[in-house]
PDB file of C-alpha atoms and ligand atoms in Angstrom:
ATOM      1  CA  UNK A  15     103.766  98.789 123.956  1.00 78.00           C
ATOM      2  CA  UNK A  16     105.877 101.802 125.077  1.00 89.00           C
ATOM      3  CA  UNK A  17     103.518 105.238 123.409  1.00 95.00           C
ATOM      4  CA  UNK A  18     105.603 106.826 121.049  1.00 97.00           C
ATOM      5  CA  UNK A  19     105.046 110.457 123.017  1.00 98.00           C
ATOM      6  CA  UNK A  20     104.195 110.393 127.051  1.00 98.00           C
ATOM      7  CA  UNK A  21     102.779 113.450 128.907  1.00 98.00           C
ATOM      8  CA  UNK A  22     103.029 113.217 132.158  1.00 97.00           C
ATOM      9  CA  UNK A  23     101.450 115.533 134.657  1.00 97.00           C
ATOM     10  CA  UNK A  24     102.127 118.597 131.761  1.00 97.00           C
ATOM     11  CA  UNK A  25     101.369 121.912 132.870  1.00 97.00           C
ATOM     12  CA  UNK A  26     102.686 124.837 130.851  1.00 97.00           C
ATOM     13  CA  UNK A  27     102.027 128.832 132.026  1.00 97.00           C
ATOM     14  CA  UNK A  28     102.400 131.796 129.606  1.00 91.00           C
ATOM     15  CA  UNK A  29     102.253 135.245 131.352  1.00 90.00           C
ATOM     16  CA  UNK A  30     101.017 133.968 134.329  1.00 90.00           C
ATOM     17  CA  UNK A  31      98.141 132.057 133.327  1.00 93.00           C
ATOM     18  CA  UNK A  32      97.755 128.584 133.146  1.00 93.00           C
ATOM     19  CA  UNK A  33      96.872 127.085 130.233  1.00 96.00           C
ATOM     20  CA  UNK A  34      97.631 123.532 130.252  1.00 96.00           C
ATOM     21  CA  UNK A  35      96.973 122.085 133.375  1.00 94.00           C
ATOM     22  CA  UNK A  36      98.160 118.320 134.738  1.00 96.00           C
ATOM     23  CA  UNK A  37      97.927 116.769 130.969  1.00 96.00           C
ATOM     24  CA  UNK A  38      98.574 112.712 131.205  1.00 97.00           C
ATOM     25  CA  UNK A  39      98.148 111.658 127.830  1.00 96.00           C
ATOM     26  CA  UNK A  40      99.865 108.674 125.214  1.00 96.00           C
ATOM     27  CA  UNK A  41     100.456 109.120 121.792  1.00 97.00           C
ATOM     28  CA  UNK A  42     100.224 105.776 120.315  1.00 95.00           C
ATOM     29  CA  UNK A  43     102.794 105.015 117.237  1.00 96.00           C
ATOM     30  CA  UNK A  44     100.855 104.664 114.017  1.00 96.00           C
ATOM     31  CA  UNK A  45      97.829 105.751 114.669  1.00 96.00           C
ATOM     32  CA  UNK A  46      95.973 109.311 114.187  1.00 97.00           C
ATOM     33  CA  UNK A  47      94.588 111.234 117.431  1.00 96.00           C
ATOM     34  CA  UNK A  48      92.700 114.552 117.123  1.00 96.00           C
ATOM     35  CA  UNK A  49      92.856 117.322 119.603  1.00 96.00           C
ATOM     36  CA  UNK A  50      89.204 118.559 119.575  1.00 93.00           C
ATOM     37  CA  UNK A  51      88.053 121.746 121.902  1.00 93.00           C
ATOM     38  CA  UNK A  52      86.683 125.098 122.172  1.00 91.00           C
ATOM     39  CA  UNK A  53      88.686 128.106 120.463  1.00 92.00           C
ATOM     40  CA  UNK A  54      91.738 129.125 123.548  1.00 93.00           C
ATOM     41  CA  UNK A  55      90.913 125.701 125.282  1.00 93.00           C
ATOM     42  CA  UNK A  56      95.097 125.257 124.222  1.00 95.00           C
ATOM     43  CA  UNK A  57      94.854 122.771 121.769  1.00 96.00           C
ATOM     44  CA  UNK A  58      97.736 124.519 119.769  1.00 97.00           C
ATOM     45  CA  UNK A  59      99.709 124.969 123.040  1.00 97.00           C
ATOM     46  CA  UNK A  60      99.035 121.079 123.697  1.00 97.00           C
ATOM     47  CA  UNK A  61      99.967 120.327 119.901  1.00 98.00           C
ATOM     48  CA  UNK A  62     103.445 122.070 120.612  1.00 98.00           C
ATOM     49  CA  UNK A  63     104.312 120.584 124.126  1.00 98.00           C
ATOM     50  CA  UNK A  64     103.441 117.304 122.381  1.00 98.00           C
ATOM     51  CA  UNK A  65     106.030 117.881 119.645  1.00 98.00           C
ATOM     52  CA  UNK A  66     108.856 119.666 121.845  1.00 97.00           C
ATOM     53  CA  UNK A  67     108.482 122.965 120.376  1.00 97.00           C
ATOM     54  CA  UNK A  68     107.309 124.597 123.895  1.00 97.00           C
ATOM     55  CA  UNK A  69     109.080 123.024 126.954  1.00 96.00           C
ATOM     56  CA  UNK A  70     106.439 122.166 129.935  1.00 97.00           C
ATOM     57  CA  UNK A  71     106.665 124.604 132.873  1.00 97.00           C
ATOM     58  CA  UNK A  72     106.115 121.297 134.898  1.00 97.00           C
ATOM     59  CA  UNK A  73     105.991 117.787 134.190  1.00 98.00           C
ATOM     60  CA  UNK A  74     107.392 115.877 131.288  1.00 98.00           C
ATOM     61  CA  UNK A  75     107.349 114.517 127.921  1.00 98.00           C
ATOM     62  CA  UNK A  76     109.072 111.890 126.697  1.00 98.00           C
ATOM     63  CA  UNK A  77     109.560 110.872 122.882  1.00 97.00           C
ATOM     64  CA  UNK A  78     110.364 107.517 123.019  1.00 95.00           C
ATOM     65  CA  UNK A  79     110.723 107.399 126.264  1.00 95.00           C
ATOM     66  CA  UNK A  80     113.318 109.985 126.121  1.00 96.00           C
ATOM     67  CA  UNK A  81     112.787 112.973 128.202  1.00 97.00           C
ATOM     68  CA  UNK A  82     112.376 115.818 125.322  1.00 97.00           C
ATOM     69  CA  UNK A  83     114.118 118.585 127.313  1.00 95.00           C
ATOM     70  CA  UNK A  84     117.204 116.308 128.215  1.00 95.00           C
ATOM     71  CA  UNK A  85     117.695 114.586 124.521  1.00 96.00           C
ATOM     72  CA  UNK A  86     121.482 115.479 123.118  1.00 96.00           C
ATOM     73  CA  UNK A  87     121.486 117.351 120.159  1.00 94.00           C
ATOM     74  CA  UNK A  88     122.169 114.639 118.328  1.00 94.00           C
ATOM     75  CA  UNK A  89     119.215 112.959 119.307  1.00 95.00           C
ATOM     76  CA  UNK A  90     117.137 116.170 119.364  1.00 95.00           C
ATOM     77  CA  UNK A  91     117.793 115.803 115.106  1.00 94.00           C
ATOM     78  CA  UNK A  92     116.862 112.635 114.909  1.00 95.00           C
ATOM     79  CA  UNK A  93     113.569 113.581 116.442  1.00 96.00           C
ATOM     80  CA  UNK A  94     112.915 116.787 114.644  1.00 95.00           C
ATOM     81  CA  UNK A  95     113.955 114.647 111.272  1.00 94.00           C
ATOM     82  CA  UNK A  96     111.129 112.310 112.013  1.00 96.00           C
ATOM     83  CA  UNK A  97     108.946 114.717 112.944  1.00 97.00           C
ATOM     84  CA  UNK A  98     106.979 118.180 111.262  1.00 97.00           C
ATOM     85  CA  UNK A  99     104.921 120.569 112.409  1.00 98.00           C
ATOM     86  CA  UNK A 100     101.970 122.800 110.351  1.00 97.00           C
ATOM     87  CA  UNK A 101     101.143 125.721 112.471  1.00 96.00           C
ATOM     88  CA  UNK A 102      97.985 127.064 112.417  1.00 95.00           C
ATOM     89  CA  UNK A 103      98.946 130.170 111.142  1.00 92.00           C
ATOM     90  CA  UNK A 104     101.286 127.897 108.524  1.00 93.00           C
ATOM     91  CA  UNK A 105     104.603 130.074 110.121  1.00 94.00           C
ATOM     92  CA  UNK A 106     106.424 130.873 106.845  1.00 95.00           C
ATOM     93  CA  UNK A 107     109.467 132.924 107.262  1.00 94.00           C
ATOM     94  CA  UNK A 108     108.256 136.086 105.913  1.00 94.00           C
ATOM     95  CA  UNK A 109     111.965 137.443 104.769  1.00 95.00           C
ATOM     96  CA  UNK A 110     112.408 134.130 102.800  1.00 96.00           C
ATOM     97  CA  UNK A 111     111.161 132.965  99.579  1.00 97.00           C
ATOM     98  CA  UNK A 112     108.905 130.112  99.482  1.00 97.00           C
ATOM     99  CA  UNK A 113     111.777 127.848  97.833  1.00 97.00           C
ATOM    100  CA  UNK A 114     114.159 128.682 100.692  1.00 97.00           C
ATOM    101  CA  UNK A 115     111.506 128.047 103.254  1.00 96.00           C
ATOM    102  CA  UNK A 116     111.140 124.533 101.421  1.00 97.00           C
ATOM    103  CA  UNK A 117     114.461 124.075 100.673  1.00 97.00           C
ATOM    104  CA  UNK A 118     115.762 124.399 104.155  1.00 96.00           C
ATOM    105  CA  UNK A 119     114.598 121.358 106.036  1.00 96.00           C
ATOM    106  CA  UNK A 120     116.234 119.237 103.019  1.00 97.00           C
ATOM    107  CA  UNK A 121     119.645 121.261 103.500  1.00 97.00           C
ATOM    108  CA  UNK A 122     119.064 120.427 107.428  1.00 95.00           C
ATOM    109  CA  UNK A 123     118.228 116.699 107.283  1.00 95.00           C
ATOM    110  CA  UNK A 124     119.901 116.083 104.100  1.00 96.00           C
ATOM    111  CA  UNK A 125     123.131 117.271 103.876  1.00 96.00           C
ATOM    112  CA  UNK A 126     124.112 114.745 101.173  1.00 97.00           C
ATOM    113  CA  UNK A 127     121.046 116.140  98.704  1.00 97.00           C
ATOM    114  CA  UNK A 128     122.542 118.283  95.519  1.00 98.00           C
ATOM    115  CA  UNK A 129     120.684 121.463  94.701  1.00 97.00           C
ATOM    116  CA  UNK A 130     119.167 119.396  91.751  1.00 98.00           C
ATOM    117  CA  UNK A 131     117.909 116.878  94.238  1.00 98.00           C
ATOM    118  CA  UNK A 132     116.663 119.262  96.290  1.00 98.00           C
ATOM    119  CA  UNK A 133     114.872 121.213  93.392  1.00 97.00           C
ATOM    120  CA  UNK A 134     113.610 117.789  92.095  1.00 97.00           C
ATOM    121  CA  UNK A 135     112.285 116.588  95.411  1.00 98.00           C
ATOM    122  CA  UNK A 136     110.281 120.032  96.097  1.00 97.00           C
ATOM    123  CA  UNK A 137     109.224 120.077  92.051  1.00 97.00           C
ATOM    124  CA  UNK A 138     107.534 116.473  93.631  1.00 97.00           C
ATOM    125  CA  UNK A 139     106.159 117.694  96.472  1.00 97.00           C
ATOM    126  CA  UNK A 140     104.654 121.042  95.455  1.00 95.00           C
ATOM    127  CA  UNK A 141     102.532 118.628  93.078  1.00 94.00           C
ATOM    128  CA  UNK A 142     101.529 116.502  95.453  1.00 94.00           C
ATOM    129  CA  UNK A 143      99.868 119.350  97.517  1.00 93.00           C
ATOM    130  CA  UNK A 144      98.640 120.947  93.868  1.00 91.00           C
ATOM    131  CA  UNK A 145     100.465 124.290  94.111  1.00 90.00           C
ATOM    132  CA  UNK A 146     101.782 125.810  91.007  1.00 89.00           C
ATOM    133  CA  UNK A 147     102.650 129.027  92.696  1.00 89.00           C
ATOM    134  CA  UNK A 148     106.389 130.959  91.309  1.00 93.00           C
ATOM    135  CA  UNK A 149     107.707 129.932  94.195  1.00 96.00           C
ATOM    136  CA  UNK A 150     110.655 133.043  94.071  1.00 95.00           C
ATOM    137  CA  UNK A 151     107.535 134.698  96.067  1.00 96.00           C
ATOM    138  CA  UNK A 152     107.612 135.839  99.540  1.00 96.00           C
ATOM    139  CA  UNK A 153     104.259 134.438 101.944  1.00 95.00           C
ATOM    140  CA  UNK A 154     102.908 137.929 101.995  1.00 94.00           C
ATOM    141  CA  UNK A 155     102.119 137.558  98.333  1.00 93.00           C
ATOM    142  CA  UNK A 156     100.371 134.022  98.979  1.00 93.00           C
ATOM    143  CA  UNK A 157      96.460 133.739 100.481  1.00 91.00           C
ATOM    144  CA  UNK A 158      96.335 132.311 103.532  1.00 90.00           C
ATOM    145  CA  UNK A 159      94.909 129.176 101.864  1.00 90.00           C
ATOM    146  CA  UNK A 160      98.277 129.045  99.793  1.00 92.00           C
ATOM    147  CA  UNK A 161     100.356 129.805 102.693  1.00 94.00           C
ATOM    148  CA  UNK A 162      99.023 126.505 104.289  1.00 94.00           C
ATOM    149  CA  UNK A 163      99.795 124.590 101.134  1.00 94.00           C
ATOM    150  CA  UNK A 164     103.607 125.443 101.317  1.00 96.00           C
ATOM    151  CA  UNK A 165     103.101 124.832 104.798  1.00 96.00           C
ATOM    152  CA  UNK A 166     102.157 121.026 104.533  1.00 96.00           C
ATOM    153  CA  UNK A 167     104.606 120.861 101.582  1.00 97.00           C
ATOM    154  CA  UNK A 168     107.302 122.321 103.974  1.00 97.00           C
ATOM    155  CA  UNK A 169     106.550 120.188 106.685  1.00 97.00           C
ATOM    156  CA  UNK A 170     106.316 116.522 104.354  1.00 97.00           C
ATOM    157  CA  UNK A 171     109.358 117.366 102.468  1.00 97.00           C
ATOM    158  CA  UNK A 172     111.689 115.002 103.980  1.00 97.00           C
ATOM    159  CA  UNK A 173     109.074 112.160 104.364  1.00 95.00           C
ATOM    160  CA  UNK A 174     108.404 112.573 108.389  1.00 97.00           C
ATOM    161  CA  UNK A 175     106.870 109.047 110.468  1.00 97.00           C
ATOM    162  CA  UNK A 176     105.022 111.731 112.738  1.00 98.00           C
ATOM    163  CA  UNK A 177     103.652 114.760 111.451  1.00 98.00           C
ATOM    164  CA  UNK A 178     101.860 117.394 113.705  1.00 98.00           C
ATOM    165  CA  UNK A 179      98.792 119.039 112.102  1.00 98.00           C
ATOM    166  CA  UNK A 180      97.154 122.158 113.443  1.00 97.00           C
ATOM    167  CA  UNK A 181      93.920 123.519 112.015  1.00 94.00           C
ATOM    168  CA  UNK A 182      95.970 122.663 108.301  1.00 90.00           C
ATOM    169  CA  UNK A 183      92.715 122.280 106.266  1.00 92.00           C
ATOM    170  CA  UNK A 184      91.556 125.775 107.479  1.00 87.00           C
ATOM    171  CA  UNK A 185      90.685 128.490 104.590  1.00 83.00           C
ATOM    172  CA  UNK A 186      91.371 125.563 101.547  1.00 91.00           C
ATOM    173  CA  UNK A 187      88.704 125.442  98.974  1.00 91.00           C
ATOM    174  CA  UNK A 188      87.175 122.152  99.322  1.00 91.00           C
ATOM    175  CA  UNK A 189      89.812 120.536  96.474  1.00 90.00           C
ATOM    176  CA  UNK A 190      92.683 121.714  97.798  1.00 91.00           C
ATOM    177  CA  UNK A 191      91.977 120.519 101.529  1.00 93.00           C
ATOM    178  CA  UNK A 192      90.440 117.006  99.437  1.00 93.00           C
ATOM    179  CA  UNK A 193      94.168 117.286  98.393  1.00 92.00           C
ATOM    180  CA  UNK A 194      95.941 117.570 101.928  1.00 93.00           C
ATOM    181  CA  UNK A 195      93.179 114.900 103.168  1.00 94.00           C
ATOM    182  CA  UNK A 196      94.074 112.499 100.743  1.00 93.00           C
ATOM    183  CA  UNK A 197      97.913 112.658 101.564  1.00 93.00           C
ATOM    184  CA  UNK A 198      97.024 112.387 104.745  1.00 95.00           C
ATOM    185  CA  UNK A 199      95.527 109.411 104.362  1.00 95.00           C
ATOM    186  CA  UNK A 200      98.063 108.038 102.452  1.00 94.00           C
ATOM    187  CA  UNK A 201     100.726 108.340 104.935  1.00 94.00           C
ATOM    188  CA  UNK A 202      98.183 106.838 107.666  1.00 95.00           C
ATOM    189  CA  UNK A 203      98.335 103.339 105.242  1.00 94.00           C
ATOM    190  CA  UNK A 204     101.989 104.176 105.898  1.00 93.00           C
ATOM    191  CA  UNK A 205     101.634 103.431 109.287  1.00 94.00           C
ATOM    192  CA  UNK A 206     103.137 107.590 110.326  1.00 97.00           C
ATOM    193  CA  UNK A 207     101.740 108.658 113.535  1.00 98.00           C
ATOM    194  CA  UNK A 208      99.655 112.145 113.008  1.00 98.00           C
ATOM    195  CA  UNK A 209      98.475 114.010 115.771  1.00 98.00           C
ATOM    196  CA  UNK A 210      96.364 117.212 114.403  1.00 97.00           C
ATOM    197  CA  UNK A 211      93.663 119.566 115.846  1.00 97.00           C
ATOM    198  CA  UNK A 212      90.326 120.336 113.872  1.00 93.00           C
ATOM    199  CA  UNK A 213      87.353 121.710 114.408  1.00 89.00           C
ATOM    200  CA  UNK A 214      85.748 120.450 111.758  1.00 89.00           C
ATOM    201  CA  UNK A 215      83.432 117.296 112.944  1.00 86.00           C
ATOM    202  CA  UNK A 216      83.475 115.484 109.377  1.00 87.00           C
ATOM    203  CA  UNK A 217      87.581 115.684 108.932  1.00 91.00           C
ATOM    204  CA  UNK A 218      87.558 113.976 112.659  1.00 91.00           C
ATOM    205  CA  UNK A 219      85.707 111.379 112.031  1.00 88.00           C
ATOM    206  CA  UNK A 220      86.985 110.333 108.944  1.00 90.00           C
ATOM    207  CA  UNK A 221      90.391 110.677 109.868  1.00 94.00           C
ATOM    208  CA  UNK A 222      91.073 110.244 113.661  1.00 94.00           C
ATOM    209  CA  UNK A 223      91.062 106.512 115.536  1.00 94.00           C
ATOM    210  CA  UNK A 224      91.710 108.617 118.958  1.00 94.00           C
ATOM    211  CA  UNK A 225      90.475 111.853 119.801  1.00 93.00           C
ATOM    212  CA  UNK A 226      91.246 113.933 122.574  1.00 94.00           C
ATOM    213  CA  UNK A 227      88.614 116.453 124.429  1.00 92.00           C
ATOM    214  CA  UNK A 228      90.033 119.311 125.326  1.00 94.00           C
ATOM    215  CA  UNK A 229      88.529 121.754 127.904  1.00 91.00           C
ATOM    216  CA  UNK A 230      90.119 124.972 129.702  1.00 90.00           C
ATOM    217  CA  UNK A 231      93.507 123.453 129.269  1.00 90.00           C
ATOM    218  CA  UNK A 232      92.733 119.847 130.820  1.00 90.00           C
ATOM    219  CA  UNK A 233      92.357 116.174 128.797  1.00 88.00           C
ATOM    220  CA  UNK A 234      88.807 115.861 129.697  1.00 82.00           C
ATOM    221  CA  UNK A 235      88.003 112.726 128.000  1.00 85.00           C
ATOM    222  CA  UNK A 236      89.794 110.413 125.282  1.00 88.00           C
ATOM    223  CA  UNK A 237      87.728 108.134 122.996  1.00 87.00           C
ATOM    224  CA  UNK A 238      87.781 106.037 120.289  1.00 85.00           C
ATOM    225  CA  UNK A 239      86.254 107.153 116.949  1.00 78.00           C
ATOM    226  CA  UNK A 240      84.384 103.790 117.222  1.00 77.00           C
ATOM    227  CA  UNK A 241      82.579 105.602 120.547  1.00 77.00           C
ATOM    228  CA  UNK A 242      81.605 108.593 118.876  1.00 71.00           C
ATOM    229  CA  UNK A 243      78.068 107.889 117.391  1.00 63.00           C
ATOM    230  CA  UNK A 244      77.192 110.885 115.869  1.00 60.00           C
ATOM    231  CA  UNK A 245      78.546 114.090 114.535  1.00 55.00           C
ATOM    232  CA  UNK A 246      76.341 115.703 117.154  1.00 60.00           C
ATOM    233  CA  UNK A 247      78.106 113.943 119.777  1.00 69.00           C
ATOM    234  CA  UNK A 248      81.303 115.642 119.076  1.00 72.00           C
ATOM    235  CA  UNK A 249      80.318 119.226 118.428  1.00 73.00           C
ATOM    236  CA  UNK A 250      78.526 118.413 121.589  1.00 74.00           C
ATOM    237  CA  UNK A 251      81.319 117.686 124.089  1.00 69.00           C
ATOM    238  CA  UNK A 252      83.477 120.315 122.304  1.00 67.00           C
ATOM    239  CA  UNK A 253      80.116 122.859 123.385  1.00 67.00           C
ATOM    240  CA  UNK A 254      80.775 121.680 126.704  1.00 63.00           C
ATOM    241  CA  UNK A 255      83.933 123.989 126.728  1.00 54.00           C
ATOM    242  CA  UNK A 256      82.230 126.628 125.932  1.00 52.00           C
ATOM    243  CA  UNK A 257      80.254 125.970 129.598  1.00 50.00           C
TER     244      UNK A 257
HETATM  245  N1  ATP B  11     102.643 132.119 125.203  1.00 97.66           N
HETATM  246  C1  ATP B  11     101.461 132.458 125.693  1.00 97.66           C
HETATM  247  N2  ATP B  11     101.370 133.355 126.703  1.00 97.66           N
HETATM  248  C2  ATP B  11     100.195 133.695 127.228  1.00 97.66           C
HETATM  249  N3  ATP B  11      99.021 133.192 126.834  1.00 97.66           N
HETATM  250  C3  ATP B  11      99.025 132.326 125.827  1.00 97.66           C
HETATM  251  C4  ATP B  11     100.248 131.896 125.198  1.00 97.66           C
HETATM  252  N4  ATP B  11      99.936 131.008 124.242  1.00 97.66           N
HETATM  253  C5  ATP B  11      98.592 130.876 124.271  1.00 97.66           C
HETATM  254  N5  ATP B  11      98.054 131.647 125.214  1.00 97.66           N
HETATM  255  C6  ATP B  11      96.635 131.689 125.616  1.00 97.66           C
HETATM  256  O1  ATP B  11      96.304 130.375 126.023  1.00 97.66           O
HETATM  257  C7  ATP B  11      94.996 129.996 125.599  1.00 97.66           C
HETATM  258  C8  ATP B  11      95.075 128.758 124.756  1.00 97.66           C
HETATM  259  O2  ATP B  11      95.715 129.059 123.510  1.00 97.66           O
HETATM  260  P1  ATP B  11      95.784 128.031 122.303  1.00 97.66           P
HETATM  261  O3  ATP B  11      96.326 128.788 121.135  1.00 97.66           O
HETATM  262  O4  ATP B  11      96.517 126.832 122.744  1.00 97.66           O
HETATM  263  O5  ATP B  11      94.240 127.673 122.099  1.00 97.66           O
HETATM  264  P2  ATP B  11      93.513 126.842 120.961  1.00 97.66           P
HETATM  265  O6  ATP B  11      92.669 125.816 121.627  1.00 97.66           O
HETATM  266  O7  ATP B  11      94.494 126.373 119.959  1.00 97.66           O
HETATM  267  O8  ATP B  11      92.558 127.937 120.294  1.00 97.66           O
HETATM  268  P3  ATP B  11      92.023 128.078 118.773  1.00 97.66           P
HETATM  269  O9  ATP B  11      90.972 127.019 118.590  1.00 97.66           O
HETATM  270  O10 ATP B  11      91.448 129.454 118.727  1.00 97.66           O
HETATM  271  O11 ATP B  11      93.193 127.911 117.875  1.00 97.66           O
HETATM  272  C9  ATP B  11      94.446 131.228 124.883  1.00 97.66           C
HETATM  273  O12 ATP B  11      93.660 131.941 125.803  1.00 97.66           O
HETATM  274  C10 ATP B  11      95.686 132.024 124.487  1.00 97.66           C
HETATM  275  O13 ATP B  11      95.422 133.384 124.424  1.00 97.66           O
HETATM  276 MG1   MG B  12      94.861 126.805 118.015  1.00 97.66          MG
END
């Protein structure tokens, strides 16, 4: 079966330096990978070539078999409307208020949506993630734990097949990240496709079915969850980064 996302022979450079370097990797439809590595191994950097928001200095990915960097605009919509990104930094627009920042990918994707239906649909979501934030806020009033709660709300607002997670359970109290977890898993019986980066051994495990070694910018090994044995094992090969 055709991967849903192809990388091949990615390398991408950022003021001079290399940072991803000859990545061949397939994203399989329906199924959760985790990016695992060593803080600045470019797990992020890999998370974003994989989704199309950075364009590869060399090499290629295709979505679909569609070359990212060549897709029309119409189909580059169609692919960011099946698709959402949580940054690790969760990337709210900071002149915005949290409603417009969740209001906007429904104006984008769903032109046909009234302002009730748009207010109804984030009054849905914003209790699915368990924030009862005023949401006429800006982010620089939110924690950064709240911040990434708008953030996943943002980014499942108009029910996305693939959904890019990076470090999204990061500073939530263990309910709130239970929370995200749980949704997660629900969209997983979906059958989405969710590629995310963690460094938390436990959340891997119990998540991922593939996950994805990085080291100093290179796919260094890709395994099953089935052929990680321990906990140990993982923390392990992400030490060997540090090496
Ligand atoms: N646009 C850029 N220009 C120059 N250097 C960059 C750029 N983006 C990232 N880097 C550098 O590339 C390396 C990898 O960054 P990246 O954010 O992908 O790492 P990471 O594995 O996600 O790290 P962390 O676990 O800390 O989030 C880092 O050394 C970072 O400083
Ligand atoms: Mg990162």
């Amino acid at each position: 079966m055709e991967p849903l996302i192809r990388l091949n022979n990615v390398s991408f450079t950022g003021q001079n330096v290399r940072i991803i370097q000859k990545v061949n990797l397939d994203i399989d439809e329906g199924k959760t990978t985790a990016l695992v590595g060593a803080s600045g191994c470019g797990k992020s950097t890999l998370l974003k070539l994989c989704a199309g928001l950075l364009i590869p200095t060399s090499g290629e990915v295709y979505y679909r078999g569609k070359n990212i960097s060549s897709m029309n605009r119409q189909q580059t919509m169609e692919f960011r409307r099946e698709s959402a990104f949580v940054f690790q930094d969760s990337a709210l627009w900071a002149n915005q208020t949290l409603y417009q920042s969740l209001e906007l990918p429904l104006k984008i994707h769903h032109p046909e949506f009234s302002g009730e239906q748009r207010k109804e649909r984030i009054r849905q979501v914003m209790s699915e993630v368990g924030c009862r934030r005023d949401l006429h806020t800006r982010p620089s009033s939110l924690s950064m734990g709240e911040q990434k709660l708008i953030a996943f709300a943002r980014a499942i607002m108009c029910g996305p097949a693939l959904l890019f997670l990076d470090e999204w359970t990061e500073s939530l109290d263990d309910n709130a990240a239970g929370r995200l977890v749980s949704l997660v898993k629900r969209r997983q019986v979906d059958n989405n496709t969710i590629v995310f980066v963690s460094h938390n051994p436990a959340l891997v495990k119990s998540l991922a079915q593939i996950v994805i070694v990085v080291i100093g910018g290179y796919v260094y090994l890709k395994l099953t969850t089935d052929q990680i044995r321990e906990d140990s094992d993982l923390a392990e090969l992400v030490e060997k980064g540090n090496a």
